Amino acid sequence: MEYMRLAVTDRCNLRCFYCMPHEGMEFVPRKELLSYEEMLRLTRIMVELGVKKVRITGGEPFVRKNMYGFLKRLAAIDGLEQVNITTNGAVADRHIPFLKEIGINTINLSLDTLDKERYEAITRRDFFASAMSTYHAVLAAGMELKVNMVVMADKNKEDIIPMAMLTKNDPVNIRFIEEMPFNGTGARDTEFMDHRQILAHLKQHLPPMVPIPREKSTTANNYRIAGHRGSIGIIAAWSRTFCGGCNRIRVTATGQLKNCLYDTGVLNLKRLLADGSSDTMIKEAIGQAYRQKLTDGFAAEKHRQGRVTESMSSIGG
Ligand code: SAM
Ligand code: SF4
C-alpha cells in the first residue's frame, strides 16, 4: 500500500458521457464529503502506514471551494513524496504555476479528442479551449504531464493518431484507456475498443513503437517512438491485465475505502474520522480492511453486491 487515490468531490463541471448521465446526476450533500481537515489527517495516517504518493481526483477537484489552500497543506505533509492531480483542466489553467510552486509533481489531464466539436459531444460542455490551455500551461511550467484519453471506437477513434502524435514535439505521456462501465447507468452504449485493438491501430499508423520496460505497479504499457519527446501508454482498465502489481487504495469523496475500483467499499473512514477513534485505531481498521484485498479486479467485481452502476465521479478513476 504505497499509493492513495483520494476523490475530493463527486461534483463536476463536465458531463463526460462515459462517466455520468447528461442530467439527473445526484451528488452527495456537502456534509457527507470528507472535510479538508479529515483528508489531511487521513493522509498523515496513510503516510505512517507506508503511502508515499497521493493522487487527488474526483469528480473535478477544482470545483471544490478552497482546493488550492488544501493542496498546499497536503503537499507539505512530512514523508509524502508525491502529490499528483487528475483534472479535466476546465478551470485549472491559470493556477498551474501555483501548483508547481507548492510542489505538485504530475498533472493527469483528461482529454479525449483534439477536435472542439467532438470534445463538446463527449463532455457535453464547452471547455475545449480551457482544457487545451491547461495542457500548454503544464508543459510551460515544466511539470510532468500525462493525458488520459478514454477510447471509444464510435466516438473518438479518429483522434487516436493525432493524440499519439503530440508526443513528437511535447514531452507528454499520452495514455489510451479502455472504457469501463462506470457511467452511472450500468449500461455501455458505445463501441468498445480493447487494449489489443488500440495497440494494433497505433502500430498500423505510426512509426515503430518500442516497449518501455514496465514498473511493477504501473497500469500502463508504455511505448516510445524514436525521435519523439513523449511516450504512449495503453491502459487495459476493463481487461485488467495489471492487477497483480496493484499497490493502490482508493478513498471516495464520502470516505469509503476501496481496495479495488470494482469493489463497493471495504471501510467507512468518514465514520472513523468523526467518531473519536484514535489514529492507532484507524490504522488498525485500515490494515484489517486492506488485508481483505482480493487477487484481482475480476474477483472484486464478482464479490461485490450488485453489478456496476455507479459513476466514475464517485470513485475517482
Ligand atoms: N474530473 C477529473 C478528470 O476527468 O480528469 C478527475 C476525475 S475522472 C473520474 C478520473 C479519470 O477517470 C479521468 O481520466 C477519466 O477519463 C477517467 N474515467 C471516467 N470514466 C471512465 C470510464 N467509464 N472508463 C474509463 N475511464 C474513465
Ligand atoms: Fe467530470 Fe472527470 Fe467524470 Fe468527465 S471524467 S464527467 S471531467 S469527473
mmCIF file of C-alpha atoms and ligand atoms in Angstrom:
data_model
loop_
_atom_site.group_PDB
_atom_site.id
_atom_site.type_symbol
_atom_site.label_atom_id
_atom_site.label_comp_id
_atom_site.label_asym_id
_atom_site.label_seq_id
_atom_site.Cartn_x
_atom_site.Cartn_y
_atom_site.Cartn_z
ATOM 1 C CA MET A 1 0.000 0.000 0.000
ATOM 2 C CA GLU A 2 2.034 2.908 -1.300
ATOM 3 C CA TYR A 3 -0.366 4.890 -3.393
ATOM 4 C CA MET A 4 -3.649 6.507 -2.328
ATOM 5 C CA ARG A 5 -6.161 7.946 -4.759
ATOM 6 C CA LEU A 6 -8.286 10.479 -2.951
ATOM 7 C CA ALA A 7 -11.533 11.728 -4.516
ATOM 8 C CA VAL A 8 -12.159 15.167 -3.049
ATOM 9 C CA THR A 9 -15.636 15.664 -4.506
ATOM 10 C CA ASP A 10 -18.096 13.816 -6.712
ATOM 11 C CA ARG A 11 -19.243 17.040 -8.422
ATOM 12 C CA CYS A 12 -18.063 18.088 -11.831
ATOM 13 C CA ASN A 13 -18.308 20.916 -14.346
ATOM 14 C CA LEU A 14 -18.374 18.450 -17.276
ATOM 15 C CA ARG A 15 -20.730 15.584 -18.071
ATOM 16 C CA CYS A 16 -18.486 13.129 -19.937
ATOM 17 C CA PHE A 17 -20.928 10.519 -21.146
ATOM 18 C CA TYR A 18 -18.690 7.568 -20.187
ATOM 19 C CA CYS A 19 -18.674 8.902 -16.605
ATOM 20 C CA MET A 20 -22.130 10.267 -15.841
ATOM 21 C CA PRO A 21 -25.543 10.830 -17.380
ATOM 22 C CA HIS A 22 -26.413 14.079 -19.160
ATOM 23 C CA GLU A 23 -28.824 15.134 -16.438
ATOM 24 C CA GLY A 24 -30.302 13.855 -13.234
ATOM 25 C CA MET A 25 -26.945 13.208 -11.528
ATOM 26 C CA GLU A 26 -27.456 13.251 -7.797
ATOM 27 C CA PHE A 27 -24.416 14.499 -5.970
ATOM 28 C CA VAL A 28 -23.882 13.803 -2.290
ATOM 29 C CA PRO A 29 -24.695 16.587 0.184
ATOM 30 C CA ARG A 30 -21.581 18.577 1.116
ATOM 31 C CA LYS A 31 -21.714 17.489 4.754
ATOM 32 C CA GLU A 32 -21.239 13.874 3.665
ATOM 33 C CA LEU A 33 -17.928 14.664 1.956
ATOM 34 C CA LEU A 34 -14.700 14.250 3.873
ATOM 35 C CA SER A 35 -13.725 17.686 5.157
ATOM 36 C CA TYR A 36 -10.278 19.082 4.350
ATOM 37 C CA GLU A 37 -9.194 18.509 7.962
ATOM 38 C CA GLU A 38 -10.327 14.886 7.734
ATOM 39 C CA MET A 39 -8.463 14.362 4.468
ATOM 40 C CA LEU A 40 -5.279 15.874 5.889
ATOM 41 C CA ARG A 41 -5.477 13.687 8.981
ATOM 42 C CA LEU A 42 -6.228 10.618 6.885
ATOM 43 C CA THR A 43 -3.258 11.352 4.637
ATOM 44 C CA ARG A 44 -0.905 11.682 7.630
ATOM 45 C CA ILE A 45 -2.171 8.328 8.897
ATOM 46 C CA MET A 46 -1.744 6.745 5.471
ATOM 47 C CA VAL A 47 1.799 8.090 5.194
ATOM 48 C CA GLU A 48 2.586 6.414 8.518
ATOM 49 C CA LEU A 49 1.206 3.204 7.011
ATOM 50 C CA GLY A 50 3.543 3.447 4.011
ATOM 51 C CA VAL A 51 1.780 5.634 1.470
ATOM 52 C CA LYS A 52 4.291 7.729 -0.485
ATOM 53 C CA LYS A 53 2.141 9.032 -3.284
ATOM 54 C CA VAL A 54 -1.300 10.641 -3.285
ATOM 55 C CA ARG A 55 -3.388 11.382 -6.331
ATOM 56 C CA ILE A 56 -6.126 13.977 -5.967
ATOM 57 C CA THR A 57 -9.092 13.207 -8.151
ATOM 58 C CA GLY A 58 -12.882 13.389 -8.124
ATOM 59 C CA GLY A 59 -15.331 14.498 -9.682
ATOM 60 C CA GLU A 60 -13.439 17.545 -10.731
ATOM 61 C CA PRO A 61 -11.068 18.543 -7.894
ATOM 62 C CA PHE A 62 -11.037 22.210 -8.860
ATOM 63 C CA VAL A 63 -14.772 22.717 -8.454
ATOM 64 C CA ARG A 64 -14.408 22.248 -4.712
ATOM 65 C CA LYS A 65 -14.049 25.546 -2.855
ATOM 66 C CA ASN A 66 -10.650 26.396 -1.339
ATOM 67 C CA MET A 67 -8.978 23.485 -3.124
ATOM 68 C CA TYR A 68 -5.733 25.393 -3.632
ATOM 69 C CA GLY A 69 -5.242 26.063 0.085
ATOM 70 C CA PHE A 70 -5.916 22.410 0.828
ATOM 71 C CA LEU A 71 -3.393 21.266 -1.791
ATOM 72 C CA LYS A 72 -0.729 23.487 -0.292
ATOM 73 C CA ARG A 73 -1.213 21.919 3.130
ATOM 74 C CA LEU A 74 -1.391 18.420 1.660
ATOM 75 C CA ALA A 75 1.824 18.804 -0.325
ATOM 76 C CA ALA A 76 3.623 19.945 2.848
ATOM 77 C CA ILE A 77 2.887 16.720 4.766
ATOM 78 C CA ASP A 78 6.123 15.179 6.034
ATOM 79 C CA GLY A 79 7.035 11.908 4.387
ATOM 80 C CA LEU A 80 4.649 12.314 1.473
ATOM 81 C CA GLU A 81 6.863 12.104 -1.596
ATOM 82 C CA GLN A 82 4.440 12.889 -4.377
ATOM 83 C CA VAL A 83 1.134 14.673 -4.832
ATOM 84 C CA ASN A 84 -0.398 14.313 -8.293
ATOM 85 C CA ILE A 85 -3.695 15.616 -9.609
ATOM 86 C CA THR A 86 -6.136 14.298 -12.185
ATOM 87 C CA THR A 87 -8.207 17.089 -13.718
ATOM 88 C CA ASN A 88 -10.284 17.869 -16.767
ATOM 89 C CA GLY A 89 -8.404 21.171 -16.985
ATOM 90 C CA ALA A 90 -11.575 23.221 -17.464
ATOM 91 C CA VAL A 91 -10.769 25.781 -14.780
ATOM 92 C CA ALA A 92 -7.180 24.999 -13.781
ATOM 93 C CA ASP A 93 -5.054 26.711 -16.438
ATOM 94 C CA ARG A 94 -4.146 29.934 -14.641
ATOM 95 C CA HIS A 95 -3.368 28.112 -11.402
ATOM 96 C CA ILE A 96 -0.717 25.799 -12.844
ATOM 97 C CA PRO A 97 2.269 27.969 -11.762
ATOM 98 C CA PHE A 98 0.903 27.915 -8.190
ATOM 99 C CA LEU A 99 0.589 24.105 -8.318
ATOM 100 C CA LYS A 100 4.185 23.871 -9.440
ATOM 101 C CA GLU A 101 5.297 26.251 -6.687
ATOM 102 C CA ILE A 102 3.697 24.194 -3.907
ATOM 103 C CA GLY A 103 5.345 21.029 -5.195
ATOM 104 C CA ILE A 104 2.650 19.169 -7.154
ATOM 105 C CA ASN A 105 4.524 16.622 -9.238
ATOM 106 C CA THR A 106 2.346 15.408 -12.074
ATOM 107 C CA ILE A 107 -0.835 16.573 -13.735
ATOM 108 C CA ASN A 108 -3.014 13.996 -15.452
ATOM 109 C CA LEU A 109 -5.224 15.857 -17.878
ATOM 110 C CA SER A 110 -8.317 14.173 -19.259
ATOM 111 C CA LEU A 111 -8.653 14.982 -22.938
ATOM 112 C CA ASP A 112 -10.455 12.590 -25.251
ATOM 113 C CA THR A 113 -10.091 14.452 -28.534
ATOM 114 C CA LEU A 114 -8.304 17.347 -30.222
ATOM 115 C CA ASP A 115 -11.466 18.403 -32.003
ATOM 116 C CA LYS A 116 -13.656 21.061 -30.378
ATOM 117 C CA GLU A 117 -16.932 19.607 -31.643
ATOM 118 C CA ARG A 118 -16.123 16.080 -30.580
ATOM 119 C CA TYR A 119 -14.970 17.444 -27.226
ATOM 120 C CA GLU A 120 -18.371 19.054 -26.718
ATOM 121 C CA ALA A 121 -20.167 15.904 -27.832
ATOM 122 C CA ILE A 122 -18.194 13.784 -25.361
ATOM 123 C CA THR A 123 -18.132 16.151 -22.370
ATOM 124 C CA ARG A 124 -21.451 17.922 -23.130
ATOM 125 C CA ARG A 125 -19.787 21.185 -22.152
ATOM 126 C CA ASP A 126 -17.867 23.957 -23.917
ATOM 127 C CA PHE A 127 -14.452 23.868 -22.213
ATOM 128 C CA PHE A 128 -12.182 22.688 -25.024
ATOM 129 C CA ALA A 129 -10.152 25.918 -25.141
ATOM 130 C CA SER A 130 -9.580 25.880 -21.374
ATOM 131 C CA ALA A 131 -8.559 22.222 -21.388
ATOM 132 C CA MET A 132 -6.018 22.938 -24.137
ATOM 133 C CA SER A 133 -4.841 25.990 -22.249
ATOM 134 C CA THR A 134 -4.193 23.771 -19.216
ATOM 135 C CA TYR A 135 -2.270 21.353 -21.451
ATOM 136 C CA HIS A 136 0.045 24.148 -22.588
ATOM 137 C CA ALA A 137 0.333 25.705 -19.125
ATOM 138 C CA VAL A 138 1.528 22.418 -17.596
ATOM 139 C CA LEU A 139 4.166 21.995 -20.289
ATOM 140 C CA ALA A 140 5.226 25.635 -19.974
ATOM 141 C CA ALA A 141 5.657 25.169 -16.223
ATOM 142 C CA GLY A 142 7.928 22.192 -16.876
ATOM 143 C CA MET A 143 5.699 19.850 -14.870
ATOM 144 C CA GLU A 144 5.210 16.195 -15.752
ATOM 145 C CA LEU A 145 2.110 15.840 -17.931
ATOM 146 C CA LYS A 146 0.069 12.740 -18.641
ATOM 147 C CA VAL A 147 -3.010 12.877 -20.841
ATOM 148 C CA ASN A 148 -5.846 10.396 -20.315
ATOM 149 C CA MET A 149 -7.959 9.580 -23.345
ATOM 150 C CA VAL A 150 -10.835 7.134 -22.949
ATOM 151 C CA VAL A 151 -11.078 5.336 -26.285
ATOM 152 C CA MET A 152 -14.429 4.528 -27.880
ATOM 153 C CA ALA A 153 -14.434 3.209 -31.436
ATOM 154 C CA ASP A 154 -17.565 5.121 -32.475
ATOM 155 C CA LYS A 155 -16.707 8.407 -30.727
ATOM 156 C CA ASN A 156 -13.044 9.256 -30.970
ATOM 157 C CA LYS A 157 -11.131 6.602 -32.907
ATOM 158 C CA GLU A 158 -10.060 9.283 -35.391
ATOM 159 C CA ASP A 159 -8.329 11.103 -32.528
ATOM 160 C CA ILE A 160 -6.039 8.230 -31.555
ATOM 161 C CA ILE A 161 -3.289 9.002 -34.033
ATOM 162 C CA PRO A 162 -3.368 12.834 -33.690
ATOM 163 C CA MET A 163 -3.213 12.401 -29.913
ATOM 164 C CA ALA A 164 -0.322 9.936 -30.175
ATOM 165 C CA MET A 165 1.491 12.375 -32.467
ATOM 166 C CA LEU A 166 1.505 15.020 -29.721
ATOM 167 C CA THR A 167 4.423 13.010 -28.344
ATOM 168 C CA LYS A 168 6.537 14.081 -31.307
ATOM 169 C CA ASN A 169 7.141 17.616 -30.058
ATOM 170 C CA ASP A 170 5.833 17.560 -26.496
ATOM 171 C CA PRO A 171 7.321 15.681 -23.519
ATOM 172 C CA VAL A 172 3.956 14.202 -22.659
ATOM 173 C CA ASN A 173 2.726 10.692 -21.856
ATOM 174 C CA ILE A 174 -0.464 10.075 -23.870
ATOM 175 C CA ARG A 175 -2.458 7.239 -22.319
ATOM 176 C CA PHE A 176 -5.213 5.420 -24.170
ATOM 177 C CA ILE A 177 -7.676 3.938 -21.681
ATOM 178 C CA GLU A 178 -10.221 1.177 -22.206
ATOM 179 C CA GLU A 179 -13.685 2.373 -21.314
ATOM 180 C CA MET A 180 -15.143 0.875 -18.131
ATOM 181 C CA PRO A 181 -18.900 0.667 -17.476
ATOM 182 C CA PHE A 182 -18.861 3.359 -14.752
ATOM 183 C CA ASN A 183 -21.143 5.864 -16.470
ATOM 184 C CA GLY A 184 -23.786 5.957 -13.780
ATOM 185 C CA THR A 185 -26.251 3.823 -15.702
ATOM 186 C CA GLY A 186 -24.586 0.412 -15.705
ATOM 187 C CA ALA A 187 -25.071 0.052 -19.462
ATOM 188 C CA ARG A 188 -22.441 0.769 -22.095
ATOM 189 C CA ASP A 189 -23.792 2.384 -25.250
ATOM 190 C CA THR A 190 -20.527 2.921 -27.069
ATOM 191 C CA GLU A 191 -18.431 0.684 -29.262
ATOM 192 C CA PHE A 192 -15.728 -0.752 -27.039
ATOM 193 C CA MET A 193 -12.108 -0.923 -28.161
ATOM 194 C CA ASP A 194 -9.845 -3.150 -26.106
ATOM 195 C CA HIS A 195 -6.141 -2.671 -25.469
ATOM 196 C CA ARG A 196 -5.135 -5.059 -28.270
ATOM 197 C CA GLN A 197 -7.254 -3.208 -30.818
ATOM 198 C CA ILE A 198 -5.851 0.132 -29.651
ATOM 199 C CA LEU A 199 -2.286 -1.160 -29.971
ATOM 200 C CA ALA A 200 -2.966 -2.643 -33.406
ATOM 201 C CA HIS A 201 -4.425 0.679 -34.577
ATOM 202 C CA LEU A 202 -1.398 2.603 -33.291
ATOM 203 C CA LYS A 203 1.055 0.168 -34.872
ATOM 204 C CA GLN A 204 -0.741 0.347 -38.189
ATOM 205 C CA HIS A 205 -0.436 4.128 -38.442
ATOM 206 C CA LEU A 206 2.691 5.104 -36.524
ATOM 207 C CA PRO A 207 6.437 4.550 -36.880
ATOM 208 C CA PRO A 208 7.741 1.560 -34.854
ATOM 209 C CA MET A 209 6.827 1.721 -31.171
ATOM 210 C CA VAL A 210 9.383 0.329 -28.751
ATOM 211 C CA PRO A 211 8.025 -1.008 -25.428
ATOM 212 C CA ILE A 212 9.362 0.716 -22.322
ATOM 213 C CA PRO A 213 10.167 -1.769 -19.502
ATOM 214 C CA ARG A 214 7.260 -1.784 -17.127
ATOM 215 C CA GLU A 215 7.397 -0.924 -13.428
ATOM 216 C CA LYS A 216 5.562 -3.486 -11.335
ATOM 217 C CA SER A 217 2.819 -1.202 -10.031
ATOM 218 C CA THR A 218 2.007 0.735 -13.200
ATOM 219 C CA THR A 219 -1.248 0.217 -15.027
ATOM 220 C CA ALA A 220 0.010 1.378 -18.421
ATOM 221 C CA ASN A 221 2.032 -0.458 -21.038
ATOM 222 C CA ASN A 222 4.236 2.329 -22.346
ATOM 223 C CA TYR A 223 5.965 2.762 -25.694
ATOM 224 C CA ARG A 224 8.376 5.195 -27.256
ATOM 225 C CA ILE A 225 8.855 6.208 -30.868
ATOM 226 C CA ALA A 226 12.414 7.054 -31.929
ATOM 227 C CA GLY A 227 12.891 10.817 -32.076
ATOM 228 C CA HIS A 228 9.682 11.621 -30.154
ATOM 229 C CA ARG A 229 9.955 13.623 -26.936
ATOM 230 C CA GLY A 230 6.977 11.973 -25.252
ATOM 231 C CA SER A 231 5.654 8.449 -24.792
ATOM 232 C CA ILE A 232 2.476 6.489 -25.434
ATOM 233 C CA GLY A 233 0.642 4.316 -22.910
ATOM 234 C CA ILE A 234 -2.220 1.858 -23.132
ATOM 235 C CA ILE A 235 -4.266 1.077 -20.028
ATOM 236 C CA ALA A 236 -6.298 -2.133 -20.059
ATOM 237 C CA ALA A 237 -8.685 -0.783 -17.438
ATOM 238 C CA TRP A 238 -11.538 -3.120 -18.353
ATOM 239 C CA SER A 239 -9.447 -6.137 -19.397
ATOM 240 C CA ARG A 240 -7.498 -5.746 -16.131
ATOM 241 C CA THR A 241 -4.146 -7.149 -17.171
ATOM 242 C CA PHE A 242 -2.218 -5.326 -14.430
ATOM 243 C CA CYS A 243 -3.921 -6.251 -11.142
ATOM 244 C CA GLY A 244 -1.033 -8.414 -9.865
ATOM 245 C CA GLY A 245 1.184 -5.377 -9.204
ATOM 246 C CA CYS A 246 -1.521 -3.143 -7.736
ATOM 247 C CA ASN A 247 -0.441 -1.132 -4.685
ATOM 248 C CA ARG A 248 -3.321 1.362 -4.758
ATOM 249 C CA ILE A 249 -6.049 2.148 -2.359
ATOM 250 C CA ARG A 250 -8.911 4.446 -3.159
ATOM 251 C CA VAL A 251 -10.862 6.771 -0.931
ATOM 252 C CA THR A 252 -14.162 8.029 -2.311
ATOM 253 C CA ALA A 253 -15.472 11.545 -1.726
ATOM 254 C CA THR A 254 -17.645 10.248 1.102
ATOM 255 C CA GLY A 255 -14.732 8.460 2.744
ATOM 256 C CA GLN A 256 -15.284 4.862 1.662
ATOM 257 C CA LEU A 257 -12.015 2.951 1.478
ATOM 258 C CA LYS A 258 -11.816 0.812 -1.654
ATOM 259 C CA ASN A 259 -9.234 -1.897 -2.242
ATOM 260 C CA CYS A 260 -10.183 -2.030 -5.902
ATOM 261 C CA LEU A 261 -12.046 0.104 -8.440
ATOM 262 C CA TYR A 262 -14.520 -2.732 -8.788
ATOM 263 C CA ASP A 263 -15.374 -3.277 -5.106
ATOM 264 C CA THR A 264 -18.149 -1.386 -3.322
ATOM 265 C CA GLY A 265 -16.052 -0.164 -0.411
ATOM 266 C CA VAL A 266 -14.458 -2.039 2.456
ATOM 267 C CA LEU A 267 -14.362 0.530 5.275
ATOM 268 C CA ASN A 268 -16.259 3.688 6.237
ATOM 269 C CA LEU A 269 -13.414 6.104 7.006
ATOM 270 C CA LYS A 270 -15.704 9.116 7.368
ATOM 271 C CA ARG A 271 -17.327 7.497 10.385
ATOM 272 C CA LEU A 272 -13.987 6.567 11.957
ATOM 273 C CA LEU A 273 -12.553 10.038 11.400
ATOM 274 C CA ALA A 274 -15.587 11.635 13.040
ATOM 275 C CA ASP A 275 -16.353 9.292 15.938
ATOM 276 C CA GLY A 276 -13.359 9.994 18.171
ATOM 277 C CA SER A 277 -11.306 6.955 17.050
ATOM 278 C CA SER A 278 -7.595 7.448 17.695
ATOM 279 C CA ASP A 279 -5.028 7.344 14.881
ATOM 280 C CA THR A 280 -3.947 3.924 16.166
ATOM 281 C CA MET A 281 -7.483 2.579 15.965
ATOM 282 C CA ILE A 282 -7.913 3.953 12.451
ATOM 283 C CA LYS A 283 -4.594 2.418 11.362
ATOM 284 C CA GLU A 284 -5.687 -0.971 12.677
ATOM 285 C CA ALA A 285 -9.020 -0.751 10.863
ATOM 286 C CA ILE A 286 -7.305 0.240 7.603
ATOM 287 C CA GLY A 287 -4.786 -2.596 7.934
ATOM 288 C CA GLN A 288 -7.558 -5.087 8.531
ATOM 289 C CA ALA A 289 -9.575 -3.832 5.544
ATOM 290 C CA TYR A 290 -6.537 -3.825 3.284
ATOM 291 C CA ARG A 291 -5.759 -7.426 4.122
ATOM 292 C CA GLN A 292 -9.131 -8.324 2.559
ATOM 293 C CA LYS A 293 -7.890 -7.132 -0.846
ATOM 294 C CA LEU A 294 -8.795 -9.780 -3.409
ATOM 295 C CA THR A 295 -6.472 -11.148 -6.068
ATOM 296 C CA ASP A 296 -7.703 -9.011 -8.933
ATOM 297 C CA GLY A 297 -10.442 -6.788 -10.307
ATOM 298 C CA PHE A 298 -12.433 -9.746 -11.622
ATOM 299 C CA ALA A 299 -12.582 -11.266 -8.132
ATOM 300 C CA ALA A 300 -13.573 -7.871 -6.694
ATOM 301 C CA GLU A 301 -16.332 -7.457 -9.278
ATOM 302 C CA LYS A 302 -17.658 -10.955 -8.614
ATOM 303 C CA HIS A 303 -17.612 -10.371 -4.878
ATOM 304 C CA ARG A 304 -19.466 -7.036 -4.956
ATOM 305 C CA GLN A 305 -23.131 -6.685 -4.130
ATOM 306 C CA GLY A 306 -24.912 -5.875 -7.367
ATOM 307 C CA ARG A 307 -23.451 -5.057 -10.749
ATOM 308 C CA VAL A 308 -21.521 -1.896 -11.572
ATOM 309 C CA THR A 309 -23.894 1.070 -11.882
ATOM 310 C CA GLU A 310 -22.037 3.886 -10.169
ATOM 311 C CA SER A 311 -20.493 6.931 -11.831
ATOM 312 C CA MET A 312 -16.713 7.128 -12.023
ATOM 313 C CA SER A 313 -17.030 10.602 -10.499
ATOM 314 C CA SER A 314 -17.881 8.982 -7.175
ATOM 315 C CA ILE A 315 -14.783 6.756 -7.306
ATOM 316 C CA GLY A 316 -12.138 8.956 -8.853
ATOM 317 C CA GLY A 317 -10.944 6.690 -11.657
HETATM 318 N N1 SAM B 1 -12.594 15.067 -13.363
HETATM 319 C C1 SAM B 1 -11.246 14.662 -13.413
HETATM 320 C C2 SAM B 1 -10.860 14.220 -14.800
HETATM 321 O O1 SAM B 1 -11.738 13.932 -15.600
HETATM 322 O O2 SAM B 1 -9.668 14.143 -15.042
HETATM 323 C C3 SAM B 1 -10.891 13.584 -12.403
HETATM 324 C C4 SAM B 1 -11.892 12.511 -12.153
HETATM 325 S S1 SAM B 1 -12.167 11.378 -13.503
HETATM 326 C C5 SAM B 1 -13.380 10.306 -12.835
HETATM 327 C C6 SAM B 1 -10.666 10.431 -13.444
HETATM 328 C C7 SAM B 1 -10.342 9.680 -14.707
HETATM 329 O O3 SAM B 1 -11.301 8.656 -14.894
HETATM 330 C C8 SAM B 1 -10.366 10.521 -15.967
HETATM 331 O O4 SAM B 1 -9.132 10.422 -16.634
HETATM 332 C C9 SAM B 1 -11.458 9.931 -16.799
HETATM 333 O O5 SAM B 1 -11.194 9.977 -18.176
HETATM 334 C C10 SAM B 1 -11.500 8.507 -16.280
HETATM 335 N N2 SAM B 1 -12.793 7.867 -16.492
HETATM 336 C C11 SAM B 1 -14.006 8.322 -16.141
HETATM 337 N N3 SAM B 1 -14.978 7.463 -16.503
HETATM 338 C C12 SAM B 1 -14.346 6.420 -17.100
HETATM 339 C C13 SAM B 1 -14.803 5.220 -17.705
HETATM 340 N N4 SAM B 1 -16.100 4.911 -17.754
HETATM 341 N N5 SAM B 1 -13.879 4.385 -18.220
HETATM 342 C C14 SAM B 1 -12.569 4.692 -18.184
HETATM 343 N N6 SAM B 1 -12.074 5.810 -17.618
HETATM 344 C C15 SAM B 1 -12.953 6.674 -17.099
HETATM 345 FE FE1 SF4 B 2 -16.177 15.038 -14.769
HETATM 346 FE FE2 SF4 B 2 -13.869 13.723 -14.921
HETATM 347 FE FE3 SF4 B 2 -16.223 12.438 -14.958
HETATM 348 FE FE4 SF4 B 2 -15.559 13.892 -17.051
HETATM 349 S S1 SF4 B 2 -14.446 12.090 -16.306
HETATM 350 S S2 SF4 B 2 -17.578 13.916 -16.017
HETATM 351 S S3 SF4 B 2 -14.450 15.520 -16.133
HETATM 352 S S4 SF4 B 2 -15.399 13.549 -13.281
#
